PDB file of N, CA and C in Angstrom:
ATOM      1  N   UNK A   1     -19.926   2.908  17.427  1.00 69.00           N
ATOM      2  CA  UNK A   1     -19.306   1.617  17.178  1.00 69.00           C
ATOM      3  C   UNK A   1     -18.439   1.707  15.930  1.00 69.00           C
ATOM      4  N   UNK A   2     -17.981   0.591  15.431  1.00 66.00           N
ATOM      5  CA  UNK A   2     -17.115   0.582  14.250  1.00 66.00           C
ATOM      6  C   UNK A   2     -17.883   1.078  13.030  1.00 66.00           C
ATOM      7  N   UNK A   3     -17.282   1.992  12.292  1.00 78.00           N
ATOM      8  CA  UNK A   3     -17.936   2.569  11.124  1.00 78.00           C
ATOM      9  C   UNK A   3     -17.200   2.265   9.838  1.00 78.00           C
ATOM     10  N   UNK A   4     -16.102   1.540   9.900  1.00 77.00           N
ATOM     11  CA  UNK A   4     -15.334   1.210   8.709  1.00 77.00           C
ATOM     12  C   UNK A   4     -13.869   1.503   8.915  1.00 77.00           C
ATOM     13  N   UNK A   5     -13.059   1.073   7.972  1.00 80.00           N
ATOM     14  CA  UNK A   5     -11.625   1.316   8.036  1.00 80.00           C
ATOM     15  C   UNK A   5     -11.301   2.715   7.538  1.00 80.00           C
ATOM     16  N   UNK A   6     -10.261   3.307   8.078  1.00 84.00           N
ATOM     17  CA  UNK A   6      -9.825   4.608   7.582  1.00 84.00           C
ATOM     18  C   UNK A   6      -8.519   4.489   6.814  1.00 84.00           C
ATOM     19  N   UNK A   7      -7.538   3.782   7.385  1.00 88.00           N
ATOM     20  CA  UNK A   7      -6.231   3.690   6.763  1.00 88.00           C
ATOM     21  C   UNK A   7      -5.675   2.278   6.908  1.00 88.00           C
ATOM     22  N   UNK A   8      -5.099   1.761   5.855  1.00 90.00           N
ATOM     23  CA  UNK A   8      -4.310   0.537   5.904  1.00 90.00           C
ATOM     24  C   UNK A   8      -2.874   0.982   5.705  1.00 90.00           C
ATOM     25  N   UNK A   9      -1.978   0.534   6.579  1.00 91.00           N
ATOM     26  CA  UNK A   9      -0.577   0.947   6.494  1.00 91.00           C
ATOM     27  C   UNK A   9       0.340  -0.247   6.318  1.00 91.00           C
ATOM     28  N   UNK A  10       1.397  -0.040   5.528  1.00 91.00           N
ATOM     29  CA  UNK A  10       2.414  -1.048   5.299  1.00 91.00           C
ATOM     30  C   UNK A  10       3.760  -0.480   5.727  1.00 91.00           C
ATOM     31  N   UNK A  11       4.643  -1.351   6.205  1.00 92.00           N
ATOM     32  CA  UNK A  11       6.009  -0.960   6.566  1.00 92.00           C
ATOM     33  C   UNK A  11       6.880  -1.031   5.316  1.00 92.00           C
ATOM     34  N   UNK A  12       7.833  -0.123   5.220  1.00 94.00           N
ATOM     35  CA  UNK A  12       8.764  -0.118   4.082  1.00 94.00           C
ATOM     36  C   UNK A  12      10.177   0.156   4.577  1.00 94.00           C
ATOM     37  N   UNK A  13      11.142  -0.546   4.001  1.00 93.00           N
ATOM     38  CA  UNK A  13      12.547  -0.287   4.318  1.00 93.00           C
ATOM     39  C   UNK A  13      13.007   1.026   3.697  1.00 93.00           C
ATOM     40  N   UNK A  14      12.417   1.397   2.575  1.00 96.00           N
ATOM     41  CA  UNK A  14      12.791   2.614   1.849  1.00 96.00           C
ATOM     42  C   UNK A  14      11.506   3.321   1.425  1.00 96.00           C
ATOM     43  N   UNK A  15      11.062   4.280   2.220  1.00 97.00           N
ATOM     44  CA  UNK A  15       9.785   4.954   1.953  1.00 97.00           C
ATOM     45  C   UNK A  15       9.852   5.759   0.658  1.00 97.00           C
ATOM     46  N   UNK A  16      10.986   6.368   0.354  1.00 97.00           N
ATOM     47  CA  UNK A  16      11.101   7.134  -0.899  1.00 97.00           C
ATOM     48  C   UNK A  16      10.925   6.214  -2.104  1.00 97.00           C
ATOM     49  N   UNK A  17      11.527   5.021  -2.066  1.00 97.00           N
ATOM     50  CA  UNK A  17      11.359   4.058  -3.161  1.00 97.00           C
ATOM     51  C   UNK A  17       9.916   3.573  -3.216  1.00 97.00           C
ATOM     52  N   UNK A  18       9.303   3.326  -2.059  1.00 97.00           N
ATOM     53  CA  UNK A  18       7.897   2.913  -2.025  1.00 97.00           C
ATOM     54  C   UNK A  18       7.002   4.019  -2.575  1.00 97.00           C
ATOM     55  N   UNK A  19       7.343   5.256  -2.268  1.00 97.00           N
ATOM     56  CA  UNK A  19       6.575   6.392  -2.791  1.00 97.00           C
ATOM     57  C   UNK A  19       6.601   6.403  -4.318  1.00 97.00           C
ATOM     58  N   UNK A  20       7.773   6.196  -4.904  1.00 97.00           N
ATOM     59  CA  UNK A  20       7.877   6.171  -6.375  1.00 97.00           C
ATOM     60  C   UNK A  20       7.075   4.997  -6.942  1.00 97.00           C
ATOM     61  N   UNK A  21       7.201   3.810  -6.314  1.00 97.00           N
ATOM     62  CA  UNK A  21       6.533   2.605  -6.803  1.00 97.00           C
ATOM     63  C   UNK A  21       5.015   2.753  -6.744  1.00 97.00           C
ATOM     64  N   UNK A  22       4.493   3.179  -5.601  1.00 96.00           N
ATOM     65  CA  UNK A  22       3.042   3.321  -5.465  1.00 96.00           C
ATOM     66  C   UNK A  22       2.502   4.483  -6.293  1.00 96.00           C
ATOM     67  N   UNK A  23       3.288   5.541  -6.467  1.00 97.00           N
ATOM     68  CA  UNK A  23       2.858   6.637  -7.336  1.00 97.00           C
ATOM     69  C   UNK A  23       2.682   6.130  -8.764  1.00 97.00           C
ATOM     70  N   UNK A  24       3.624   5.308  -9.223  1.00 96.00           N
ATOM     71  CA  UNK A  24       3.489   4.727 -10.566  1.00 96.00           C
ATOM     72  C   UNK A  24       2.273   3.802 -10.632  1.00 96.00           C
ATOM     73  N   UNK A  25       2.124   2.929  -9.660  1.00 96.00           N
ATOM     74  CA  UNK A  25       1.010   1.978  -9.654  1.00 96.00           C
ATOM     75  C   UNK A  25      -0.340   2.682  -9.601  1.00 96.00           C
ATOM     76  N   UNK A  26      -0.477   3.645  -8.703  1.00 95.00           N
ATOM     77  CA  UNK A  26      -1.766   4.304  -8.481  1.00 95.00           C
ATOM     78  C   UNK A  26      -2.018   5.458  -9.443  1.00 95.00           C
ATOM     79  N   UNK A  27      -0.973   5.943 -10.096  1.00 95.00           N
ATOM     80  CA  UNK A  27      -1.135   7.040 -11.049  1.00 95.00           C
ATOM     81  C   UNK A  27      -1.329   8.391 -10.389  1.00 95.00           C
ATOM     82  N   UNK A  28      -0.964   8.497  -9.113  1.00 95.00           N
ATOM     83  CA  UNK A  28      -1.090   9.763  -8.392  1.00 95.00           C
ATOM     84  C   UNK A  28      -0.094   9.769  -7.237  1.00 95.00           C
ATOM     85  N   UNK A  29       0.471  10.938  -6.936  1.00 96.00           N
ATOM     86  CA  UNK A  29       1.406  10.998  -5.812  1.00 96.00           C
ATOM     87  C   UNK A  29       0.656  10.969  -4.475  1.00 96.00           C
ATOM     88  N   UNK A  30       1.378  10.731  -3.383  1.00 97.00           N
ATOM     89  CA  UNK A  30       0.712  10.779  -2.081  1.00 97.00           C
ATOM     90  C   UNK A  30       0.197  12.187  -1.803  1.00 97.00           C
ATOM     91  N   UNK A  31      -0.904  12.263  -1.085  1.00 96.00           N
ATOM     92  CA  UNK A  31      -1.448  13.574  -0.742  1.00 96.00           C
ATOM     93  C   UNK A  31      -0.841  14.101   0.560  1.00 96.00           C
ATOM     94  N   UNK A  32      -0.131  13.227   1.267  1.00 96.00           N
ATOM     95  CA  UNK A  32       0.419  13.592   2.571  1.00 96.00           C
ATOM     96  C   UNK A  32       1.786  12.932   2.717  1.00 96.00           C
ATOM     97  N   UNK A  33       2.780  13.675   3.169  1.00 97.00           N
ATOM     98  CA  UNK A  33       4.122  13.128   3.399  1.00 97.00           C
ATOM     99  C   UNK A  33       4.750  13.844   4.587  1.00 97.00           C
ATOM    100  N   UNK A  34       5.380  13.077   5.463  1.00 96.00           N
ATOM    101  CA  UNK A  34       6.085  13.643   6.609  1.00 96.00           C
ATOM    102  C   UNK A  34       7.485  13.068   6.674  1.00 96.00           C
ATOM    103  N   UNK A  35       8.529  13.813   6.947  1.00 96.00           N
ATOM    104  CA  UNK A  35       8.463  15.240   7.178  1.00 96.00           C
ATOM    105  C   UNK A  35       8.249  16.044   5.903  1.00 96.00           C
ATOM    106  N   UNK A  36       8.631  15.465   4.726  1.00 93.00           N
ATOM    107  CA  UNK A  36       8.374  16.146   3.448  1.00 93.00           C
ATOM    108  C   UNK A  36       8.483  15.114   2.324  1.00 93.00           C
ATOM    109  N   UNK A  37       7.983  15.438   1.121  1.00 89.00           N
ATOM    110  CA  UNK A  37       7.990  14.468   0.011  1.00 89.00           C
ATOM    111  C   UNK A  37       9.385  14.034  -0.436  1.00 89.00           C
ATOM    112  N   UNK A  38      10.404  14.859  -0.224  1.00 93.00           N
ATOM    113  CA  UNK A  38      11.760  14.506  -0.649  1.00 93.00           C
ATOM    114  C   UNK A  38      12.440  13.528   0.316  1.00 93.00           C
ATOM    115  N   UNK A  39      12.048  13.541   1.576  1.00 95.00           N
ATOM    116  CA  UNK A  39      12.645  12.674   2.607  1.00 95.00           C
ATOM    117  C   UNK A  39      11.543  12.098   3.489  1.00 95.00           C
ATOM    118  N   UNK A  40      10.644  11.307   2.915  1.00 97.00           N
ATOM    119  CA  UNK A  40       9.502  10.851   3.704  1.00 97.00           C
ATOM    120  C   UNK A  40       9.846   9.700   4.649  1.00 97.00           C
ATOM    121  N   UNK A  41       9.197   9.710   5.795  1.00 97.00           N
ATOM    122  CA  UNK A  41       9.195   8.538   6.679  1.00 97.00           C
ATOM    123  C   UNK A  41       7.770   8.010   6.827  1.00 97.00           C
ATOM    124  N   UNK A  42       6.805   8.813   6.355  1.00 97.00           N
ATOM    125  CA  UNK A  42       5.399   8.390   6.338  1.00 97.00           C
ATOM    126  C   UNK A  42       4.700   9.090   5.184  1.00 97.00           C
ATOM    127  N   UNK A  43       3.968   8.317   4.388  1.00 98.00           N
ATOM    128  CA  UNK A  43       3.195   8.890   3.279  1.00 98.00           C
ATOM    129  C   UNK A  43       1.803   8.268   3.271  1.00 98.00           C
ATOM    130  N   UNK A  44       0.854   9.000   2.705  1.00 97.00           N
ATOM    131  CA  UNK A  44      -0.507   8.477   2.537  1.00 97.00           C
ATOM    132  C   UNK A  44      -1.017   8.793   1.144  1.00 97.00           C
ATOM    133  N   UNK A  45      -1.671   7.805   0.565  1.00 97.00           N
ATOM    134  CA  UNK A  45      -2.369   7.955  -0.707  1.00 97.00           C
ATOM    135  C   UNK A  45      -3.856   7.825  -0.431  1.00 97.00           C
ATOM    136  N   UNK A  46      -4.674   8.492  -1.200  1.00 95.00           N
ATOM    137  CA  UNK A  46      -6.121   8.267  -1.190  1.00 95.00           C
ATOM    138  C   UNK A  46      -6.443   7.530  -2.476  1.00 95.00           C
ATOM    139  N   UNK A  47      -7.293   6.489  -2.368  1.00 91.00           N
ATOM    140  CA  UNK A  47      -7.605   5.720  -3.557  1.00 91.00           C
ATOM    141  C   UNK A  47      -9.011   5.155  -3.509  1.00 91.00           C
ATOM    142  N   UNK A  48      -9.503   4.874  -4.690  1.00 89.00           N
ATOM    143  CA  UNK A  48     -10.800   4.234  -4.822  1.00 89.00           C
ATOM    144  C   UNK A  48     -11.976   5.185  -4.720  1.00 89.00           C
ATOM    145  N   UNK A  49     -13.147   4.603  -4.887  1.00 89.00           N
ATOM    146  CA  UNK A  49     -14.390   5.367  -4.885  1.00 89.00           C
ATOM    147  C   UNK A  49     -14.635   6.109  -3.576  1.00 89.00           C
ATOM    148  N   UNK A  50     -14.151   5.558  -2.467  1.00 88.00           N
ATOM    149  CA  UNK A  50     -14.408   6.155  -1.158  1.00 88.00           C
ATOM    150  C   UNK A  50     -13.183   6.856  -0.577  1.00 88.00           C
ATOM    151  N   UNK A  51     -12.135   7.006  -1.410  1.00 92.00           N
ATOM    152  CA  UNK A  51     -10.922   7.707  -1.005  1.00 92.00           C
ATOM    153  C   UNK A  51     -10.316   7.132   0.275  1.00 92.00           C
ATOM    154  N   UNK A  52     -10.250   5.788   0.338  1.00 91.00           N
ATOM    155  CA  UNK A  52      -9.603   5.140   1.464  1.00 91.00           C
ATOM    156  C   UNK A  52      -8.127   5.509   1.479  1.00 91.00           C
ATOM    157  N   UNK A  53      -7.506   5.416   2.639  1.00 94.00           N
ATOM    158  CA  UNK A  53      -6.111   5.809   2.773  1.00 94.00           C
ATOM    159  C   UNK A  53      -5.192   4.593   2.819  1.00 94.00           C
ATOM    160  N   UNK A  54      -4.113   4.687   2.052  1.00 95.00           N
ATOM    161  CA  UNK A  54      -3.044   3.706   2.076  1.00 95.00           C
ATOM    162  C   UNK A  54      -1.818   4.418   2.626  1.00 95.00           C
ATOM    163  N   UNK A  55      -1.339   3.971   3.779  1.00 96.00           N
ATOM    164  CA  UNK A  55      -0.176   4.583   4.416  1.00 96.00           C
ATOM    165  C   UNK A  55       1.050   3.703   4.269  1.00 96.00           C
ATOM    166  N   UNK A  56       2.202   4.324   4.081  1.00 96.00           N
ATOM    167  CA  UNK A  56       3.483   3.632   4.040  1.00 96.00           C
ATOM    168  C   UNK A  56       4.352   4.265   5.127  1.00 96.00           C
ATOM    169  N   UNK A  57       4.863   3.415   6.033  1.00 95.00           N
ATOM    170  CA  UNK A  57       5.608   3.897   7.196  1.00 95.00           C
ATOM    171  C   UNK A  57       7.012   3.288   7.183  1.00 95.00           C
ATOM    172  N   UNK A  58       7.996   4.096   7.506  1.00 96.00           N
ATOM    173  CA  UNK A  58       9.366   3.611   7.617  1.00 96.00           C
ATOM    174  C   UNK A  58       9.418   2.468   8.633  1.00 96.00           C
ATOM    175  N   UNK A  59      10.026   1.355   8.223  1.00 93.00           N
ATOM    176  CA  UNK A  59      10.068   0.154   9.059  1.00 93.00           C
ATOM    177  C   UNK A  59      10.720   0.390  10.419  1.00 93.00           C
ATOM    178  N   UNK A  60      11.575   1.391  10.531  1.00 93.00           N
ATOM    179  CA  UNK A  60      12.222   1.604  11.834  1.00 93.00           C
ATOM    180  C   UNK A  60      11.226   2.014  12.915  1.00 93.00           C
ATOM    181  N   UNK A  61      10.000   2.380  12.527  1.00 93.00           N
ATOM    182  CA  UNK A  61       8.970   2.729  13.499  1.00 93.00           C
ATOM    183  C   UNK A  61       8.021   1.561  13.791  1.00 93.00           C
ATOM    184  N   UNK A  62       8.312   0.399  13.211  1.00 90.00           N
ATOM    185  CA  UNK A  62       7.469  -0.783  13.437  1.00 90.00           C
ATOM    186  C   UNK A  62       7.585  -1.232  14.891  1.00 90.00           C
ATOM    187  N   UNK A  63       6.508  -1.800  15.431  1.00 87.00           N
ATOM    188  CA  UNK A  63       6.576  -2.296  16.805  1.00 87.00           C
ATOM    189  C   UNK A  63       7.581  -3.441  16.925  1.00 87.00           C
ATOM    190  N   UNK A  64       8.154  -3.583  18.086  1.00 88.00           N
ATOM    191  CA  UNK A  64       9.112  -4.661  18.336  1.00 88.00           C
ATOM    192  C   UNK A  64       8.453  -5.998  17.994  1.00 88.00           C
ATOM    193  N   UNK A  65       9.176  -6.831  17.252  1.00 84.00           N
ATOM    194  CA  UNK A  65       8.670  -8.146  16.888  1.00 84.00           C
ATOM    195  C   UNK A  65       7.840  -8.177  15.617  1.00 84.00           C
ATOM    196  N   UNK A  66       7.635  -7.018  14.972  1.00 83.00           N
ATOM    197  CA  UNK A  66       6.867  -7.000  13.721  1.00 83.00           C
ATOM    198  C   UNK A  66       7.601  -7.805  12.660  1.00 83.00           C
ATOM    199  N   UNK A  67       6.871  -8.566  11.889  1.00 79.00           N
ATOM    200  CA  UNK A  67       7.475  -9.420  10.868  1.00 79.00           C
ATOM    201  C   UNK A  67       7.978  -8.598   9.685  1.00 79.00           C
ATOM    202  N   UNK A  68       9.002  -9.119   9.024  1.00 77.00           N
ATOM    203  CA  UNK A  68       9.499  -8.485   7.805  1.00 77.00           C
ATOM    204  C   UNK A  68       9.111  -9.304   6.573  1.00 77.00           C
ATOM    205  N   UNK A  69       8.383 -10.383   6.792  1.00 77.00           N
ATOM    206  CA  UNK A  69       7.916 -11.217   5.686  1.00 77.00           C
ATOM    207  C   UNK A  69       6.409 -11.029   5.531  1.00 77.00           C
ATOM    208  N   UNK A  70       5.838 -11.483   4.398  1.00 70.00           N
ATOM    209  CA  UNK A  70       4.394 -11.340   4.219  1.00 70.00           C
ATOM    210  C   UNK A  70       3.641 -11.978   5.388  1.00 70.00           C
ATOM    211  N   UNK A  71       2.633 -11.307   5.835  1.00 69.00           N
ATOM    212  CA  UNK A  71       1.838 -11.832   6.933  1.00 69.00           C
ATOM    213  C   UNK A  71       1.036 -10.719   7.572  1.00 69.00           C
ATOM    214  N   UNK A  72       0.319 -11.058   8.605  1.00 69.00           N
ATOM    215  CA  UNK A  72      -0.482 -10.053   9.286  1.00 69.00           C
ATOM    216  C   UNK A  72      -1.847  -9.946   8.652  1.00 69.00           C
ATOM    217  N   UNK A  73      -2.305  -8.735   8.470  1.00 74.00           N
ATOM    218  CA  UNK A  73      -3.638  -8.490   7.915  1.00 74.00           C
ATOM    219  C   UNK A  73      -3.731  -8.943   6.464  1.00 74.00           C
ATOM    220  N   UNK A  74      -4.863  -9.462   6.089  1.00 75.00           N
ATOM    221  CA  UNK A  74      -5.159  -9.800   4.699  1.00 75.00           C
ATOM    222  C   UNK A  74      -5.980  -8.643   4.138  1.00 75.00           C
ATOM    223  N   UNK A  75      -5.498  -8.041   3.077  1.00 80.00           N
ATOM    224  CA  UNK A  75      -6.191  -6.908   2.462  1.00 80.00           C
ATOM    225  C   UNK A  75      -6.606  -7.318   1.060  1.00 80.00           C
ATOM    226  N   UNK A  76      -7.873  -7.205   0.763  1.00 80.00           N
ATOM    227  CA  UNK A  76      -8.393  -7.494  -0.573  1.00 80.00           C
ATOM    228  C   UNK A  76      -8.617  -6.175  -1.291  1.00 80.00           C
ATOM    229  N   UNK A  77      -8.099  -6.084  -2.514  1.00 85.00           N
ATOM    230  CA  UNK A  77      -8.211  -4.867  -3.305  1.00 85.00           C
ATOM    231  C   UNK A  77      -9.314  -5.038  -4.334  1.00 85.00           C
ATOM    232  N   UNK A  78     -10.110  -4.011  -4.529  1.00 87.00           N
ATOM    233  CA  UNK A  78     -11.113  -4.000  -5.589  1.00 87.00           C
ATOM    234  C   UNK A  78     -10.412  -3.508  -6.849  1.00 87.00           C
ATOM    235  N   UNK A  79     -10.462  -4.309  -7.905  1.00 90.00           N
ATOM    236  CA  UNK A  79      -9.851  -3.940  -9.180  1.00 90.00           C
ATOM    237  C   UNK A  79     -10.848  -4.218 -10.300  1.00 90.00           C
ATOM    238  N   UNK A  80     -10.655  -3.572 -11.440  1.00 91.00           N
ATOM    239  CA  UNK A  80     -11.539  -3.795 -12.578  1.00 91.00           C
ATOM    240  C   UNK A  80     -11.207  -5.088 -13.316  1.00 91.00           C
ATOM    241  N   UNK A  81      -9.928  -5.455 -13.369  1.00 92.00           N
ATOM    242  CA  UNK A  81      -9.495  -6.635 -14.113  1.00 92.00           C
ATOM    243  C   UNK A  81      -8.359  -7.295 -13.343  1.00 92.00           C
ATOM    244  N   UNK A  82      -8.638  -8.427 -12.724  1.00 91.00           N
ATOM    245  CA  UNK A  82      -7.662  -9.092 -11.862  1.00 91.00           C
ATOM    246  C   UNK A  82      -6.379  -9.427 -12.619  1.00 91.00           C
ATOM    247  N   UNK A  83      -6.495 -10.087 -13.765  1.00 93.00           N
ATOM    248  CA  UNK A  83      -5.298 -10.531 -14.477  1.00 93.00           C
ATOM    249  C   UNK A  83      -4.443  -9.370 -14.945  1.00 93.00           C
ATOM    250  N   UNK A  84      -5.060  -8.332 -15.480  1.00 94.00           N
ATOM    251  CA  UNK A  84      -4.238  -7.207 -15.952  1.00 94.00           C
ATOM    252  C   UNK A  84      -3.584  -6.485 -14.777  1.00 94.00           C
ATOM    253  N   UNK A  85      -4.251  -6.441 -13.634  1.00 93.00           N
ATOM    254  CA  UNK A  85      -3.645  -5.832 -12.449  1.00 93.00           C
ATOM    255  C   UNK A  85      -2.453  -6.652 -11.981  1.00 93.00           C
ATOM    256  N   UNK A  86      -2.599  -7.971 -11.957  1.00 94.00           N
ATOM    257  CA  UNK A  86      -1.483  -8.845 -11.580  1.00 94.00           C
ATOM    258  C   UNK A  86      -0.333  -8.686 -12.568  1.00 94.00           C
ATOM    259  N   UNK A  87      -0.649  -8.646 -13.846  1.00 95.00           N
ATOM    260  CA  UNK A  87       0.400  -8.475 -14.863  1.00 95.00           C
ATOM    261  C   UNK A  87       1.159  -7.168 -14.643  1.00 95.00           C
ATOM    262  N   UNK A  88       0.444  -6.082 -14.346  1.00 95.00           N
ATOM    263  CA  UNK A  88       1.099  -4.796 -14.101  1.00 95.00           C
ATOM    264  C   UNK A  88       1.974  -4.876 -12.867  1.00 95.00           C
ATOM    265  N   UNK A  89       1.458  -5.457 -11.787  1.00 95.00           N
ATOM    266  CA  UNK A  89       2.241  -5.574 -10.553  1.00 95.00           C
ATOM    267  C   UNK A  89       3.506  -6.412 -10.774  1.00 95.00           C
ATOM    268  N   UNK A  90       3.375  -7.512 -11.498  1.00 97.00           N
ATOM    269  CA  UNK A  90       4.548  -8.350 -11.788  1.00 97.00           C
ATOM    270  C   UNK A  90       5.574  -7.583 -12.611  1.00 97.00           C
ATOM    271  N   UNK A  91       5.112  -6.785 -13.570  1.00 97.00           N
ATOM    272  CA  UNK A  91       6.043  -6.002 -14.395  1.00 97.00           C
ATOM    273  C   UNK A  91       6.767  -4.943 -13.569  1.00 97.00           C
ATOM    274  N   UNK A  92       6.199  -4.596 -12.406  1.00 97.00           N
ATOM    275  CA  UNK A  92       6.805  -3.603 -11.526  1.00 97.00           C
ATOM    276  C   UNK A  92       7.627  -4.252 -10.411  1.00 97.00           C
ATOM    277  N   UNK A  93       7.818  -5.570 -10.475  1.00 96.00           N
ATOM    278  CA  UNK A  93       8.674  -6.241  -9.513  1.00 96.00           C
ATOM    279  C   UNK A  93       7.967  -6.957  -8.379  1.00 96.00           C
ATOM    280  N   UNK A  94       6.638  -6.908  -8.340  1.00 93.00           N
ATOM    281  CA  UNK A  94       5.914  -7.632  -7.295  1.00 93.00           C
ATOM    282  C   UNK A  94       6.068  -9.133  -7.505  1.00 93.00           C
ATOM    283  N   UNK A  95       5.814  -9.894  -6.464  1.00 91.00           N
ATOM    284  CA  UNK A  95       5.886 -11.346  -6.543  1.00 91.00           C
ATOM    285  C   UNK A  95       4.542 -11.942  -6.133  1.00 91.00           C
ATOM    286  N   UNK A  96       4.197 -13.070  -6.721  1.00 90.00           N
ATOM    287  CA  UNK A  96       2.958 -13.774  -6.378  1.00 90.00           C
ATOM    288  C   UNK A  96       3.112 -14.397  -4.993  1.00 90.00           C
ATOM    289  N   UNK A  97       2.204 -14.092  -4.096  1.00 84.00           N
ATOM    290  CA  UNK A  97       2.191 -14.695  -2.768  1.00 84.00           C
ATOM    291  C   UNK A  97       1.360 -15.970  -2.795  1.00 84.00           C
ATOM    292  N   UNK A  98       0.196 -15.891  -3.414  1.00 85.00           N
ATOM    293  CA  UNK A  98      -0.676 -17.049  -3.658  1.00 85.00           C
ATOM    294  C   UNK A  98      -1.276 -16.880  -5.055  1.00 85.00           C
ATOM    295  N   UNK A  99      -1.539 -17.977  -5.755  1.00 89.00           N
ATOM    296  CA  UNK A  99      -2.149 -17.826  -7.075  1.00 89.00           C
ATOM    297  C   UNK A  99      -3.601 -17.362  -6.953  1.00 89.00           C
ATOM    298  N   UNK A 100      -4.138 -16.880  -8.072  1.00 87.00           N
ATOM    299  CA  UNK A 100      -5.555 -16.499  -8.097  1.00 87.00           C
ATOM    300  C   UNK A 100      -6.392 -17.686  -7.677  1.00 87.00           C
ATOM    301  N   UNK A 101      -7.320 -17.474  -6.779  1.00 85.00           N
ATOM    302  CA  UNK A 101      -8.201 -18.538  -6.293  1.00 85.00           C
ATOM    303  C   UNK A 101      -9.649 -18.126  -6.530  1.00 85.00           C
ATOM    304  N   UNK A 102     -10.356 -18.907  -7.307  1.00 83.00           N
ATOM    305  CA  UNK A 102     -11.783 -18.659  -7.528  1.00 83.00           C
ATOM    306  C   UNK A 102     -12.543 -19.000  -6.241  1.00 83.00           C
ATOM    307  N   UNK A 103     -13.381 -18.121  -5.800  1.00 79.00           N
ATOM    308  CA  UNK A 103     -14.167 -18.350  -4.589  1.00 79.00           C
ATOM    309  C   UNK A 103     -15.649 -18.212  -4.921  1.00 79.00           C
ATOM    310  N   UNK A 104     -16.441 -18.970  -4.208  1.00 73.00           N
ATOM    311  CA  UNK A 104     -17.874 -18.785  -4.260  1.00 73.00           C
ATOM    312  C   UNK A 104     -18.601 -19.451  -5.310  1.00 73.00           C
TER     313      UNK A 104
END
């Protein structure tokens, strides 16, 4: 039966630019790139305690009708400090989709 997630993938218009951005954010380059790191159309990073995979795929391979705006799967990231992580992401050009919401 289901044993857990292996890879979460995001579409990118420019995989090389996404590679640079995520390498800076994660502090490590992708461990896998196709066809090669200089001209990638697909890259994967391993991250976190369980080495989960984050994949970035060239948008031209997206299924017909795939959205280009935020939507689809909701992914929650485990971080040590929410505010400092948000501050870092904002300094790197990210935008707030929803404000921090206290739950529970």
